Short mmCIF file of C-alpha atoms in Angstrom, two decimals:
data_model
loop_
_atom_site.label_atom_id
_atom_site.label_comp_id
_atom_site.label_asym_id
_atom_site.label_seq_id
_atom_site.Cartn_x
_atom_site.Cartn_y
_atom_site.Cartn_z
CA UNK A 1017 232.18 235.70 255.14
CA UNK A 1018 231.09 232.82 252.97
CA UNK A 1019 234.23 230.77 253.91
CA UNK A 1020 233.40 231.19 257.54
CA UNK A 1021 230.02 229.71 256.97
CA UNK A 1022 230.84 226.74 254.74
CA UNK A 1023 231.17 223.12 255.82
CA UNK A 1024 234.46 221.39 255.16
CA UNK A 1025 236.27 218.09 255.81
CA UNK A 1026 237.09 218.91 259.46
CA UNK A 1027 234.36 221.42 260.04
CA UNK A 1028 231.66 218.96 258.88
CA UNK A 1029 228.58 220.57 260.13
CA UNK A 1030 226.63 218.70 257.50
CA UNK A 1031 226.95 215.50 259.49
CA UNK A 1032 223.61 214.80 260.82
CA UNK A 1033 224.71 214.72 264.61
CA UNK A 1034 226.42 218.02 264.41
CA UNK A 1035 223.51 219.63 262.56
CA UNK A 1036 220.96 218.14 265.16
CA UNK A 1037 223.12 219.36 268.10
CA UNK A 1038 223.31 222.75 266.50
CA UNK A 1039 219.41 222.95 266.14
CA UNK A 1040 219.03 221.81 269.66
CA UNK A 1041 221.35 224.56 271.24
CA UNK A 1042 219.93 227.31 269.07
CA UNK A 1043 216.13 226.31 269.87
CA UNK A 1044 216.54 227.96 273.35
CA UNK A 1045 218.59 231.03 272.27
CA UNK A 1046 216.73 234.31 272.18
CA UNK A 1047 219.69 236.22 270.72
CA UNK A 1048 222.89 235.82 268.68
CA UNK A 1049 224.98 236.04 272.04
CA UNK A 1050 222.95 233.35 273.53
CA UNK A 1051 223.23 231.05 270.62
CA UNK A 1052 226.99 231.64 270.64
CA UNK A 1053 227.25 231.26 274.54
CA UNK A 1054 225.31 228.17 274.47
CA UNK A 1055 227.36 226.48 271.72
CA UNK A 1056 230.65 227.60 273.41
CA UNK A 1057 229.73 226.43 276.94
CA UNK A 1058 228.70 223.16 275.53
CA UNK A 1059 231.98 222.50 273.72
CA UNK A 1060 233.96 224.05 276.77
CA UNK A 1061 232.28 221.86 279.28
CA UNK A 1062 230.79 218.75 277.74
CA UNK A 1063 233.65 217.76 275.51
CA UNK A 1064 236.76 216.59 277.41
CA UNK A 1065 240.14 217.65 276.61
CA UNK A 1066 242.09 214.69 275.52
CA UNK A 1067 245.27 215.41 277.61
CA UNK A 1068 243.38 216.58 280.49
CA UNK A 1069 241.26 213.44 280.87
CA UNK A 1070 244.09 211.03 279.16
CA UNK A 1071 241.53 210.11 276.47
CA UNK A 1072 241.37 208.47 273.20
CA UNK A 1073 240.79 208.33 270.32
CA UNK A 1074 242.51 211.31 268.66
CA UNK A 1075 240.04 213.13 267.02
CA UNK A 1076 240.22 216.02 264.24
CA UNK A 1077 236.88 216.23 262.53
CA UNK A 1078 234.16 218.08 264.38
CA UNK A 1079 231.71 215.15 264.00
CA UNK A 1080 234.34 212.70 265.60
CA UNK A 1081 234.90 215.11 268.39
CA UNK A 1082 231.13 215.06 269.15
CA UNK A 1083 230.87 211.40 268.77
CA UNK A 1084 233.66 210.64 271.23
CA UNK A 1085 233.17 213.53 273.36
CA UNK A 1086 236.88 214.33 273.50
CA UNK A 1087 239.48 216.37 271.56
CA UNK A 1088 242.70 218.43 271.77
CA UNK A 1089 241.91 222.10 271.78
CA UNK A 1090 242.42 222.11 267.94
CA UNK A 1091 239.68 219.59 267.55
CA UNK A 1092 237.29 221.28 270.06
CA UNK A 1093 237.56 224.44 268.02
CA UNK A 1094 236.72 222.50 264.84
CA UNK A 1095 233.44 221.37 266.46
CA UNK A 1096 232.59 224.89 267.92
CA UNK A 1097 233.20 226.41 264.55
CA UNK A 1098 230.84 223.67 262.98
CA UNK A 1099 228.05 224.13 265.49
CA UNK A 1100 228.18 228.19 264.90
CA UNK A 1101 228.50 227.93 261.11
CA UNK A 1102 225.33 225.32 261.25
CA UNK A 1103 223.52 228.27 262.95
CA UNK A 1104 224.51 230.77 260.29
CA UNK A 1105 227.05 232.39 262.60
CA UNK A 1106 230.42 233.08 260.95
CA UNK A 1107 233.29 231.38 262.79
CA UNK A 1108 236.94 230.76 262.02
CA UNK A 1109 239.97 229.21 263.63
CA UNK A 1110 242.68 231.04 265.58
CA UNK A 1111 245.94 230.20 267.16
CA UNK A 1112 248.28 231.00 269.89
CA UNK A 1113 251.90 229.98 270.23
CA UNK A 1114 252.53 229.14 273.80
CA UNK A 1115 255.35 227.72 275.91
CA UNK A 1116 254.62 224.00 276.81
CA UNK A 1117 255.96 224.43 280.24
CA UNK A 1118 255.21 228.30 280.67
CA UNK A 1119 259.06 228.91 280.98
CA UNK A 1120 260.21 229.28 277.30
CA UNK A 1121 261.11 226.62 274.86
CA UNK A 1122 259.67 224.16 273.61
CA UNK A 1123 256.66 225.91 272.16
CA UNK A 1124 253.26 224.60 270.75
CA UNK A 1125 250.25 225.94 269.01
CA UNK A 1126 246.98 226.27 271.09
CA UNK A 1127 243.73 226.33 269.13
CA UNK A 1128 240.81 228.57 269.68
CA UNK A 1129 238.16 230.30 267.71
CA UNK A 1130 236.91 233.68 266.41
CA UNK A 1131 233.07 234.31 265.94
CA UNK A 1132 231.69 237.28 264.02
CA UNK A 1133 229.26 238.84 266.50
CA UNK A 1134 227.07 241.48 264.77
CA UNK A 1135 227.12 243.88 267.80
CA UNK A 1136 231.08 243.32 268.35
CA UNK A 1137 232.76 242.23 265.17
CA UNK A 1138 235.42 239.39 265.37
CA UNK A 1139 235.56 238.20 269.00
CA UNK A 1140 237.83 235.29 270.05
CA UNK A 1141 236.60 232.47 272.45
CA UNK A 1142 238.52 229.44 273.78
CA UNK A 1143 236.49 226.29 274.39
CA UNK A 1144 239.70 224.26 275.49
CA UNK A 1145 237.89 223.45 278.74
CA UNK A 1146 238.38 224.98 282.18
CA UNK A 1147 240.56 223.62 284.94
CA UNK A 1148 242.57 224.90 287.89
CA UNK A 1149 244.30 227.97 286.48
CA UNK A 1150 242.33 228.07 283.26
CA UNK A 1151 239.09 230.09 283.46
CA UNK A 1152 237.87 230.75 279.75
CA UNK A 1153 234.69 232.63 279.43
CA UNK A 1154 232.19 234.32 276.99
CA UNK A 1155 232.00 238.09 277.99
CA UNK A 1156 231.80 240.13 274.74
CA UNK A 1157 233.37 242.38 273.96
CA UNK A 1158 236.09 241.53 276.57
CA UNK A 1159 238.00 238.45 275.82
CA UNK A 1160 238.49 235.81 278.58
CA UNK A 1161 240.78 233.27 276.97
CA UNK A 1162 242.39 230.19 278.54
CA UNK A 1163 246.09 231.30 278.46
CA UNK A 1164 247.52 234.70 278.45
CA UNK A 1165 250.60 235.55 276.47
CA UNK A 1166 253.32 235.49 279.14
CA UNK A 1167 256.97 234.86 277.69
CA UNK A 1168 258.85 236.53 274.82
CA UNK A 1169 258.28 234.10 272.23
CA UNK A 1170 254.53 233.52 272.81
CA UNK A 1171 252.30 235.08 270.48
CA UNK A 1172 248.68 235.67 269.78
CA UNK A 1173 248.72 234.79 265.93
CA UNK A 1174 246.43 237.69 264.44
CA UNK A 1175 245.00 235.61 261.44
CA UNK A 1176 241.45 234.09 261.57
CA UNK A 1177 241.51 230.84 259.29
CA UNK A 1178 238.51 229.30 257.71
CA UNK A 1179 240.24 225.91 257.70
CA UNK A 1180 242.88 224.27 260.19
CA UNK A 1181 246.41 224.76 259.67
CA UNK A 1182 248.08 221.94 257.87
CA UNK A 1183 250.43 221.32 260.73
CA UNK A 1184 247.64 220.76 263.12
CA UNK A 1185 245.80 218.40 261.06
CA UNK A 1186 249.00 216.51 260.30
CA UNK A 1187 249.63 216.18 263.97
CA UNK A 1188 245.92 214.95 264.69
CA UNK A 1189 245.90 212.43 262.06
CA UNK A 1190 249.42 211.32 262.68
CA UNK A 1191 248.97 209.82 265.98
CA UNK A 1192 246.61 207.33 267.56
CA UNK A 1193 246.69 208.13 271.32
CA UNK A 1194 246.64 211.17 273.16
CA UNK A 1195 250.03 210.86 274.75
CA UNK A 1196 251.66 210.52 271.38
CA UNK A 1197 250.10 213.87 270.42
CA UNK A 1198 251.01 215.31 273.87
CA UNK A 1199 254.76 214.36 272.97
CA UNK A 1200 254.47 215.99 269.39
CA UNK A 1201 252.42 219.05 269.79
CA UNK A 1202 252.41 221.22 266.56
CA UNK A 1203 254.30 224.66 266.40
CA UNK A 1204 255.33 226.88 263.76
CA UNK A 1205 258.47 229.15 263.55
CA UNK A 1206 257.96 232.79 264.27
CA UNK A 1207 258.89 235.50 261.42
CA UNK A 1208 260.61 238.31 263.11
#
């Protein structure tokens, strides 16, 4: 579990503002589930999704997501992982491959998290941010993710990564504005 508890360049919970928020969120929690719920709801509800709100700058590091209060799903998952790891809760990164239009190609990755809950095991949570048609919740052991898999080439990728996928980092670090990212969303080829 060590790699799911460690700080890194993008999951930088050693940044003072990230650590301070983690301590604040954990202070009122009386259980592991309450701690995870408070971090999840903070990122889901208080950090605005860059595309939904048409916000810049493009963020990638957890500390930048917190500083600017915005990020794409990938960046929001970096902040949630950082907040959980800072509180000693193992957290990783997960991805779905989804249709951009909901009707087939083109496809893109969607970023979310997996957290290791003592009473459940690995449990996926999606702090992308709710809006009409999207209602992600924290109801372990039942998952309530933002997007269901609905078309033949969409997938829940089964891996739990300790670090962001290079294609995600490349996209977030290559473009300066939310609309440039939106026009170049990361994707991977499926192995069949």
